[in-house]
CSV table of C-alpha atoms in Angstrom, one decimal:
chain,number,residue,atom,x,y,z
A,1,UNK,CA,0.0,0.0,0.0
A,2,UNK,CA,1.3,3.4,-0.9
A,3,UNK,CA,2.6,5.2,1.9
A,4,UNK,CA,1.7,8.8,2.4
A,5,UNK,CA,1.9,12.2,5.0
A,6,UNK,CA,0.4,10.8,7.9
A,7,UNK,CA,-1.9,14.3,8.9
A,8,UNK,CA,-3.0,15.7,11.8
A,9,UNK,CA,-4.6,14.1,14.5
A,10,UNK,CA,-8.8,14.9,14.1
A,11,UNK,CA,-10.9,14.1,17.5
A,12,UNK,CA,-14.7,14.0,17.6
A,13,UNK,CA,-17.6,12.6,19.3
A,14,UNK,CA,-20.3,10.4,18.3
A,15,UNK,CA,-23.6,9.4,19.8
A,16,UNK,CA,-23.8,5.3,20.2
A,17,UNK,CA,-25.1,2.6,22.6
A,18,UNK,CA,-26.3,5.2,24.7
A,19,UNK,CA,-23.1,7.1,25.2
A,20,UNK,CA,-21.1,9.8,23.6
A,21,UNK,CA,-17.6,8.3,22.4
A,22,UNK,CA,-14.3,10.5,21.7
A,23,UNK,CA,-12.5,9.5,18.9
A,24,UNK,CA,-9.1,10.4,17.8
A,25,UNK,CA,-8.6,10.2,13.7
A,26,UNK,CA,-5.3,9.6,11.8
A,27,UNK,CA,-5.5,8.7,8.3
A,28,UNK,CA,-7.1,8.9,5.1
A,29,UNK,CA,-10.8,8.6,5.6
A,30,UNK,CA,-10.8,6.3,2.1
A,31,UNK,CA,-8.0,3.9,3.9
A,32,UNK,CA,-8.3,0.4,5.4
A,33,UNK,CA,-9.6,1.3,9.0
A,34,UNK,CA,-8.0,0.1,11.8
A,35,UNK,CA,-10.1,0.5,15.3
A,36,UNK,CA,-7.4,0.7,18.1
A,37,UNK,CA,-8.4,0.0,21.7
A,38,UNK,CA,-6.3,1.3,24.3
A,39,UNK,CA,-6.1,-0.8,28.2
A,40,UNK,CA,-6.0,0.1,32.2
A,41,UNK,CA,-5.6,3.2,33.3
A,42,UNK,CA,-4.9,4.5,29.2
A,43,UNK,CA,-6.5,6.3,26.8
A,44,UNK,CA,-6.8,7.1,23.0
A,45,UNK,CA,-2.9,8.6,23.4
A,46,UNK,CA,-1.6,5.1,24.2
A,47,UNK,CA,-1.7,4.2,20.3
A,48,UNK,CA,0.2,8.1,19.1
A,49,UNK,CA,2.6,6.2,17.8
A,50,UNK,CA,1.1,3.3,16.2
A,51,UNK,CA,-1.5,6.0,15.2
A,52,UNK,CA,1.0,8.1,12.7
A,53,UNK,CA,2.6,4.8,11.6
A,54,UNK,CA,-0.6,2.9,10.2
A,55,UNK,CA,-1.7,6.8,8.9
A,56,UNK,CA,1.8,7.3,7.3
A,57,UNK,CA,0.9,3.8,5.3
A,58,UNK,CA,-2.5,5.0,4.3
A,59,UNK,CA,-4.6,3.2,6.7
A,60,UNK,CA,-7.5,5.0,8.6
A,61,UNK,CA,-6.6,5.0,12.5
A,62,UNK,CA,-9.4,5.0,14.8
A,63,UNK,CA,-8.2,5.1,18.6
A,64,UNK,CA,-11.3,6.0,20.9
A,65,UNK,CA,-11.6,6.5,24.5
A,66,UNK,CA,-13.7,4.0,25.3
A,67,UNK,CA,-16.8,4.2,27.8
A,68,UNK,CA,-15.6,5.5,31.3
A,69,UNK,CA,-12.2,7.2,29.7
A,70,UNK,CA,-11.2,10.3,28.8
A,71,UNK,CA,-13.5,12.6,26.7
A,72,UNK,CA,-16.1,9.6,26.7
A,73,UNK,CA,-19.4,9.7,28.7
A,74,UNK,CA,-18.7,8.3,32.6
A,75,UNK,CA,-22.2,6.5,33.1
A,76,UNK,CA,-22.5,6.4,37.0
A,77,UNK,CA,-24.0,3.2,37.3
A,78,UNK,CA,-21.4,0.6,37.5
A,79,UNK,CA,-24.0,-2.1,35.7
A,80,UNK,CA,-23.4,-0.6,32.1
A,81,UNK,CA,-19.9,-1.1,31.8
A,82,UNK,CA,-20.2,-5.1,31.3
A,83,UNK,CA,-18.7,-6.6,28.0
A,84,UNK,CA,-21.8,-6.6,25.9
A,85,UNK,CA,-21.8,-2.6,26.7
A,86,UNK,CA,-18.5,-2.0,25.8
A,87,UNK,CA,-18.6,-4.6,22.7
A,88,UNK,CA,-21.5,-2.7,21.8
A,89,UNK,CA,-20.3,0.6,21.9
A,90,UNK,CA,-17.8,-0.5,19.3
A,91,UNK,CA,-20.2,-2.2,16.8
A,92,UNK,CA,-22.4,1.0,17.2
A,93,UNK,CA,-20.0,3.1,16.5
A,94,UNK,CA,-18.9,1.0,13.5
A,95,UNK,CA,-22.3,1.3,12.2
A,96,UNK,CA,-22.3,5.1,12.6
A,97,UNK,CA,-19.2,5.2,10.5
A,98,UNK,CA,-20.6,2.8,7.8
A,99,UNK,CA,-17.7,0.8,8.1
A,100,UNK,CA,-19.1,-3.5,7.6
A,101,UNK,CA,-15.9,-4.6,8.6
A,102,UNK,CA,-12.5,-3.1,10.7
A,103,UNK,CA,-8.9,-4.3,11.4
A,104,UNK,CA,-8.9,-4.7,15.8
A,105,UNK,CA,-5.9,-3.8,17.6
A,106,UNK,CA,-5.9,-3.8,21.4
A,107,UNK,CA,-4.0,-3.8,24.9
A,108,UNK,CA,-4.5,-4.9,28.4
A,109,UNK,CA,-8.3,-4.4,28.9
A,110,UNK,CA,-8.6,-3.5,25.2
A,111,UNK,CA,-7.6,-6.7,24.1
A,112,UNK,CA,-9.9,-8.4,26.2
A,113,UNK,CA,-12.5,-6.1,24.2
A,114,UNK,CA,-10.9,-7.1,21.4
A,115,UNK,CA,-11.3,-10.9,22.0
A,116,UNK,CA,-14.6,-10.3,22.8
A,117,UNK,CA,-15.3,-8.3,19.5
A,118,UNK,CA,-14.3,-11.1,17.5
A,119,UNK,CA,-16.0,-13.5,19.5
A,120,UNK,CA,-19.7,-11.8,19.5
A,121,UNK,CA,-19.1,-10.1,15.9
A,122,UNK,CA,-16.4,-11.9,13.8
A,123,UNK,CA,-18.4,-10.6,10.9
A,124,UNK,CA,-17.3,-7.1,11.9
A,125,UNK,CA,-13.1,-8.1,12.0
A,126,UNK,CA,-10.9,-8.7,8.9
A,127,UNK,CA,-7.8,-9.4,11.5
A,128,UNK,CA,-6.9,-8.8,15.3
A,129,UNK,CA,-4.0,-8.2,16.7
A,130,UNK,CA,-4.0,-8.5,21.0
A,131,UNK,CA,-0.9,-6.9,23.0
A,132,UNK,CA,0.0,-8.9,26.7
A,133,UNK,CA,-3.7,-10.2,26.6
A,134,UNK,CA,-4.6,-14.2,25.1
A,135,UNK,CA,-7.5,-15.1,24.7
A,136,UNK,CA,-8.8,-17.0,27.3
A,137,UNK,CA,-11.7,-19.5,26.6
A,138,UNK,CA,-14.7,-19.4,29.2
A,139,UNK,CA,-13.4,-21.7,32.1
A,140,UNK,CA,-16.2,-23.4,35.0
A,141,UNK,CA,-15.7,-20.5,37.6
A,142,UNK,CA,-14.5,-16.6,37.0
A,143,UNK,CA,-12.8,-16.3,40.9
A,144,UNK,CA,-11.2,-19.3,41.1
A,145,UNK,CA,-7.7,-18.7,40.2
A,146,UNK,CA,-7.9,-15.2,42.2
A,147,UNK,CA,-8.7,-17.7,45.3
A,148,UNK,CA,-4.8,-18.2,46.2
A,149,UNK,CA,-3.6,-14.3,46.1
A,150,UNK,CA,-6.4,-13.2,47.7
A,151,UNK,CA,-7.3,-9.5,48.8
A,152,UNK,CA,-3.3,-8.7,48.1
A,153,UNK,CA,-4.3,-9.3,44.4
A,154,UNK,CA,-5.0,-6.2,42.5
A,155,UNK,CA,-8.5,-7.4,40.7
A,156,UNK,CA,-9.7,-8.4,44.3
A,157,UNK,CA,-8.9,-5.2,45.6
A,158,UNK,CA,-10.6,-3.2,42.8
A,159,UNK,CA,-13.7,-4.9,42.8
A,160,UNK,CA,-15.2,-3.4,46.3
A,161,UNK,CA,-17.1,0.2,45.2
A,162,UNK,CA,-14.7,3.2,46.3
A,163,UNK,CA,-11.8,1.1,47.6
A,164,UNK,CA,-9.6,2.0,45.1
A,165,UNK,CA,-10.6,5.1,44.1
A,166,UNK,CA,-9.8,6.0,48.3
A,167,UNK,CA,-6.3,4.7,48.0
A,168,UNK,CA,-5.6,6.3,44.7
A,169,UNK,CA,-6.9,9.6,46.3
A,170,UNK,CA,-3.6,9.7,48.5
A,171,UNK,CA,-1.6,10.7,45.5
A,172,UNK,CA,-1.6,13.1,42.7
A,173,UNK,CA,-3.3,11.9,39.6
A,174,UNK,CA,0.1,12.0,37.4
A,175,UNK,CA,1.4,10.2,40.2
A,176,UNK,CA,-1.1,7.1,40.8
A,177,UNK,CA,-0.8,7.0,36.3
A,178,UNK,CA,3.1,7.0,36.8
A,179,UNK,CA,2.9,4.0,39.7
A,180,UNK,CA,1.2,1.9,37.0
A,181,UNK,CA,3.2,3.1,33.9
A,182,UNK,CA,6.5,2.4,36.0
A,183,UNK,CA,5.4,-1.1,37.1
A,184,UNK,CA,8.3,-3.9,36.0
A,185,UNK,CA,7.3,-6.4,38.8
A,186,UNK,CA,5.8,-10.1,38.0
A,187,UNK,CA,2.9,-10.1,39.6
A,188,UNK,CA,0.2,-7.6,40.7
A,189,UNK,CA,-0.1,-8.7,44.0
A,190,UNK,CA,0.5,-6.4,47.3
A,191,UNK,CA,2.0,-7.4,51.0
A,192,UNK,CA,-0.7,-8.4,53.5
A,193,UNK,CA,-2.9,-5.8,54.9
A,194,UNK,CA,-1.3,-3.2,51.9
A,195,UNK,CA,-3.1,-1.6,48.8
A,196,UNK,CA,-1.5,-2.3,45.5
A,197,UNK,CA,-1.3,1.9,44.8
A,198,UNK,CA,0.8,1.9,48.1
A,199,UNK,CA,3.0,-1.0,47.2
A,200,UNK,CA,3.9,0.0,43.2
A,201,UNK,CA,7.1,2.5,43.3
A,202,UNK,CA,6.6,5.5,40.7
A,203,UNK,CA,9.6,6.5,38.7
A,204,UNK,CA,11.4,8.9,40.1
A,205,UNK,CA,12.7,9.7,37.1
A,206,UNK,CA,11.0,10.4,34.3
A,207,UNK,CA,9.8,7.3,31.7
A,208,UNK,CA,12.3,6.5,29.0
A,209,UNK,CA,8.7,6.2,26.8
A,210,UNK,CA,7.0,9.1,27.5
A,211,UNK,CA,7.5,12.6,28.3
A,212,UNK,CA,6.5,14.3,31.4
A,213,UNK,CA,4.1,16.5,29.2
A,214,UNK,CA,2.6,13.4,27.6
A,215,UNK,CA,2.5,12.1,31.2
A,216,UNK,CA,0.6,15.8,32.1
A,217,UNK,CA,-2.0,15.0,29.3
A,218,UNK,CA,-3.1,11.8,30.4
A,219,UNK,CA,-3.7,13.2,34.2
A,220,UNK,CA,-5.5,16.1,33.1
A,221,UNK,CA,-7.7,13.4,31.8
A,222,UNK,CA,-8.0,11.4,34.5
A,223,UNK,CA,-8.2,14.3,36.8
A,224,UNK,CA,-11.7,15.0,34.9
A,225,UNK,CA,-13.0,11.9,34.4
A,226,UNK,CA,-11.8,10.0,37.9
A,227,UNK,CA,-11.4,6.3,37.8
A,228,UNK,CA,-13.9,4.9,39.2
A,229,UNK,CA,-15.4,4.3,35.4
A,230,UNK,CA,-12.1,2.3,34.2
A,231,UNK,CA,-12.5,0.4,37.8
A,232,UNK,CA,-16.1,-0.8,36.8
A,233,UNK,CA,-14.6,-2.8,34.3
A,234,UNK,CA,-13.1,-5.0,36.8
A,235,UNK,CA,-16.6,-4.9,38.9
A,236,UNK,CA,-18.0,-6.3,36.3
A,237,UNK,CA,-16.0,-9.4,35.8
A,238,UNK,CA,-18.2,-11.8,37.5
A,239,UNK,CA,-21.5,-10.4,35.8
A,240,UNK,CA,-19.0,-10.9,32.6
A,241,UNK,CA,-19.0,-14.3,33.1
A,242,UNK,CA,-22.6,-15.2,33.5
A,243,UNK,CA,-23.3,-13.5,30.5
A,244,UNK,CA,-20.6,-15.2,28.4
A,245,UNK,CA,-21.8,-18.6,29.7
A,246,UNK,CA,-23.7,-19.2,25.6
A,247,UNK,CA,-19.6,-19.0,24.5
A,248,UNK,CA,-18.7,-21.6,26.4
A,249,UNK,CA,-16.2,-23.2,24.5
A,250,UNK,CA,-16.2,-21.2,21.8
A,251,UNK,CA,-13.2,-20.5,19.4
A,252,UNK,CA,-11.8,-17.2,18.3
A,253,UNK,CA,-12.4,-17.9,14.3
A,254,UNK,CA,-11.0,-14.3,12.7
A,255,UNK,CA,-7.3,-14.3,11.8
A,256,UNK,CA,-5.7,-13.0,15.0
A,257,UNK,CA,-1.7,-12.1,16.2
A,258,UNK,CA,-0.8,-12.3,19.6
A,259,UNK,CA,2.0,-10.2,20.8
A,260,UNK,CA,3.5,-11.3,23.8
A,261,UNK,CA,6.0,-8.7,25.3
A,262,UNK,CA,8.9,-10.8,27.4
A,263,UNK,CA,8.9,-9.2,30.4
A,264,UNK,CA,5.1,-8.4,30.6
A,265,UNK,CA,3.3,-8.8,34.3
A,266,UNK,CA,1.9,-12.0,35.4
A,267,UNK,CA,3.3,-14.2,32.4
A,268,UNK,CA,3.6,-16.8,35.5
A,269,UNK,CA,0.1,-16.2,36.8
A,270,UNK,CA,-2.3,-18.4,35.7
A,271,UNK,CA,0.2,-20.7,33.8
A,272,UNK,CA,-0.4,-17.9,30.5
A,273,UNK,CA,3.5,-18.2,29.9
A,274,UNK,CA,3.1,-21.9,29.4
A,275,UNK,CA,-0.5,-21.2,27.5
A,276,UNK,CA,0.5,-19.2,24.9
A,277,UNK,CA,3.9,-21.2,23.9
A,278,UNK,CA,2.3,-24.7,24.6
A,279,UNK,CA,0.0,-24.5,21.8
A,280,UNK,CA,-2.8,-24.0,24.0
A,281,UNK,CA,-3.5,-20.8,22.5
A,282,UNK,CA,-3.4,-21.9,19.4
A,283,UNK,CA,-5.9,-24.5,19.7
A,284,UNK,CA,-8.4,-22.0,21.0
A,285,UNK,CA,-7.3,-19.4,18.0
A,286,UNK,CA,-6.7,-21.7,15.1
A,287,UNK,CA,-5.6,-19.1,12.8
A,288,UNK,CA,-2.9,-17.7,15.0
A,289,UNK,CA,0.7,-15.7,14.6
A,290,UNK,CA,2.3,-15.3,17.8
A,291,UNK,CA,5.3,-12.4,18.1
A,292,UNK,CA,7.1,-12.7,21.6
A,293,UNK,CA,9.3,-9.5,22.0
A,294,UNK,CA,11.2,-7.6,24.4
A,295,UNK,CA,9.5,-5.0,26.5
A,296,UNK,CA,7.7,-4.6,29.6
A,297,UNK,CA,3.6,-4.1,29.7
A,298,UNK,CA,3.1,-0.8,28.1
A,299,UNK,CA,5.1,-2.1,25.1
A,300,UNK,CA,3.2,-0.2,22.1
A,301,UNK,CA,4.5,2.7,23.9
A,302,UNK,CA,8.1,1.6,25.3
A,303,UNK,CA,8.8,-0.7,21.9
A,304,UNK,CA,6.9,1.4,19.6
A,305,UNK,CA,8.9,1.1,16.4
A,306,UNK,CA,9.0,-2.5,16.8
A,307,UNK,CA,5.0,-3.2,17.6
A,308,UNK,CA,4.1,-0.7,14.7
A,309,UNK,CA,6.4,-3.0,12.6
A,310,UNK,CA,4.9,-6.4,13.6
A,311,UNK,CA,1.1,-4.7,12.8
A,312,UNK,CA,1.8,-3.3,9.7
A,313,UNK,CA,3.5,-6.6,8.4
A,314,UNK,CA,0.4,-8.4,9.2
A,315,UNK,CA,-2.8,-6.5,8.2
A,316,UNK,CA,-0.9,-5.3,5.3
A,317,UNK,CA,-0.6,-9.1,4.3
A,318,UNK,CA,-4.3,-9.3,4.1
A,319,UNK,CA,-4.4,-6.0,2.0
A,320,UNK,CA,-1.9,-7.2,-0.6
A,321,UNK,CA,-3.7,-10.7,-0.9
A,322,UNK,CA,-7.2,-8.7,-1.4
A,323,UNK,CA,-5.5,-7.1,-3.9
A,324,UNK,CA,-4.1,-10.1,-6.1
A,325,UNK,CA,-7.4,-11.7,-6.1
A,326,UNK,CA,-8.9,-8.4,-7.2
C-alpha cells in the first residue's frame, strides 16, 4: 500500500449505545480502517505512535476513549460497563461510520475487548491483533484462580465500590498513572494488609517512553474523568461471566496475532506463559501468529517502532492478498 503524509490528529464525538464516544482520527478517511483499543488506566494517546505509523501507510486510525475514559461519557451506574456494553459501543459506533468490517488492535483491557469483538461479531473483524492479553476460553468459575492471592491481588482489591478510588486519592493523579506506567514487577499482587497503589514504586525519574508533558496530558484526563469508570470494568467481571456462559467453548475464528511482550506482568500467573507457547493458545485461536518481543507491559508505547512494525506486516498481508485476487 502506498505510503503517504500521515496528517493531523482529528478528534470528535459520536452518539452510540447510549453514550457519547471521543475519537481520535489519523489517516485517510478512504483507507483500510483500523479501530485501536487502548487498556488500564490508558487512553486514546496510548496508540500516538502506532497512530502516525498505520496513517503514514494509508490506513484510517481510529483510537477511541472507550466508555468510562477520557473525553467519553462516565455513566454512573457501575451495571453498564459489562462486555456486551462495551462490545457494543464499538459495533455501534462501526455502524455510525458505515464501516461493515475493521482491522482490531488492542491492549490490556482492550484486548480483552478485542477478543470479545471477534468472539460476538467476527463478521465485523478482517484481522486482530492482541498486545500482553490471550485469549482466554470461558473456564467453569471466574474467581477461582484469584482464590490463592487473595485481597493482596490487584483485581480483588478493585472490585469493592470506592476502595480503590480512596487509596488512589492519597496521590496526585500524574502520580497514581506513573505508579502503574512504572510497574516492571511479576505479579500484581501487594504485602498483606497493603493496597496495591501503596505497594507500586513511581519513577522517580521520568519514563524513557514518555514525556513528562505526555504524562501531564493523560492526568488532566484522569483528573476530569476519575477512575472509578475504568475500575467498573473489573466490577464487572463476574457479571462478565454469566453472561458469556452461551460461549462456552467457543473458538476465536478471525485471523488473530498475539504479541506477547517478554517481560510483561503475570506471564507466571495463571500458567499464560506456558498457555501461549504450549500450543494451547493456538488450539483455542486456530488461525494464529504469535510475536514474543522484548518490553515490559506498556510495550506499544516503550517498543513502539517495533509493535508498529509487527502490525503493519500483518494487516498489510491481508491488504496485498485482497488485492491479487482483485
Amino acid at each position: 500500500m502506498a505510503a503517504g503524509g500521515a496528517g493531523e490528529v482529528r478528534h470528535w464525538n459520536a452518539a452510540v449505545n447510549g453514550v457519547s464516544l471521543h475519537v481520535a482520527e489519523q489517516g485517510p478517511t478512504a483507507g483500510p480502517a483500523v479501530l485501536l483499543l487502548h487498556g488500564f488506566p490508558e487512553l486514546w494517546l496510548s496508540w500516538r505512535h502506532q497512530m502516525a505509523a498505520l496513517a503514514a501507510r494509508g490506513f484510517r486510525a481510529l483510537a477511541p476513549d472507550l466508555r468510562g475514559y477520557g473525553d467519553s461519557d462516565v455513566p454512573a451506574d457501575p451495571a453498564v460497563y459489562t462486555i456486551f456494553d462495551i462490545v457494543g459501543d464499538l459495533v455501534a459506533l462501526l455502524d455510525h461510520l458505515r464501516l461493515p468490517k475493521v482491522f482490531v488492535v488492542g491492549h490490556d483491557w482492550g484486548s480483552q475487548v478485542a477478543w470479545n469483538l471477534s468472539l460476538f461479531r467476527p463478521d465485523r473483524v478482517r484481522a486482530v491483533v492482541a498486545l500482553g492479553i490471550p485469549f482466554f476460553p470461558r473456564g467453569p468459575r471466574l474467581t477461582e484462580p484469584y482464590a490463592a492471592l487473595g485481597d493482596r491481588y490487584y483485581i480483588v482489591q478493585f472490585q469493592e465500590p470506592g476502595r480503590a478510588e480512596k487509596a488512589f486519592g492519597r496521590y496526585d493523579v500524574a502520580t497514581v498513572l506513573k505508579k502503574f506506567y512504572s510497574i516492571e514487577i511479576d505479579e500484581l499482587v501487594a504485602p498483606p494488609g497493603v493496597e496495591i497503589i501503596d505497594f507500586l514504586q513511581a519513577s522517580s525519574s521520568p519514563l524513557p517512553w514518555m514525556t513528562e508533558e505526555e504524562l501531564g496530558q493523560f492526568a488532566e484526563k484522569f483528573q476530569k474523568s476519575g477512575f472509578t469508570g475504568p475500575l467498573n470494568y473489573y466490577r464487572m467481571l463476574e457479571t462478565d461471566f454469566k453472561l458469556t456462559a452461551p460461549w462456552s467453548g467457543a473458538k476465536i475464528t478471525v485471523p488473530a496475532k498475539f504479541i506477547l511482550p517478554k517481560k510483561d506482568i503475570g506471564l507466571k500467573s495463571f500458567g499464560t506463559e506456558q498457555y501461549v507457547k504450549s500450543g494451547d493458545l493456538k488450539a483455542n485461536v486456530p488461525d494464529l501468529e504469535i510475536a514474543i518481543i522484548e518490553g515490559h507491559h506498556f510495550v506499544q508505547q516503550e517498543q513502539a517502532e517495533r509493535v508498529n512494525t509487527e502490525i503493519l506486516s500483518y494487516f498489510e498481508k491481508f491488504i496485498t492478498s485482497e488485492k491479487a485476487s482483485a
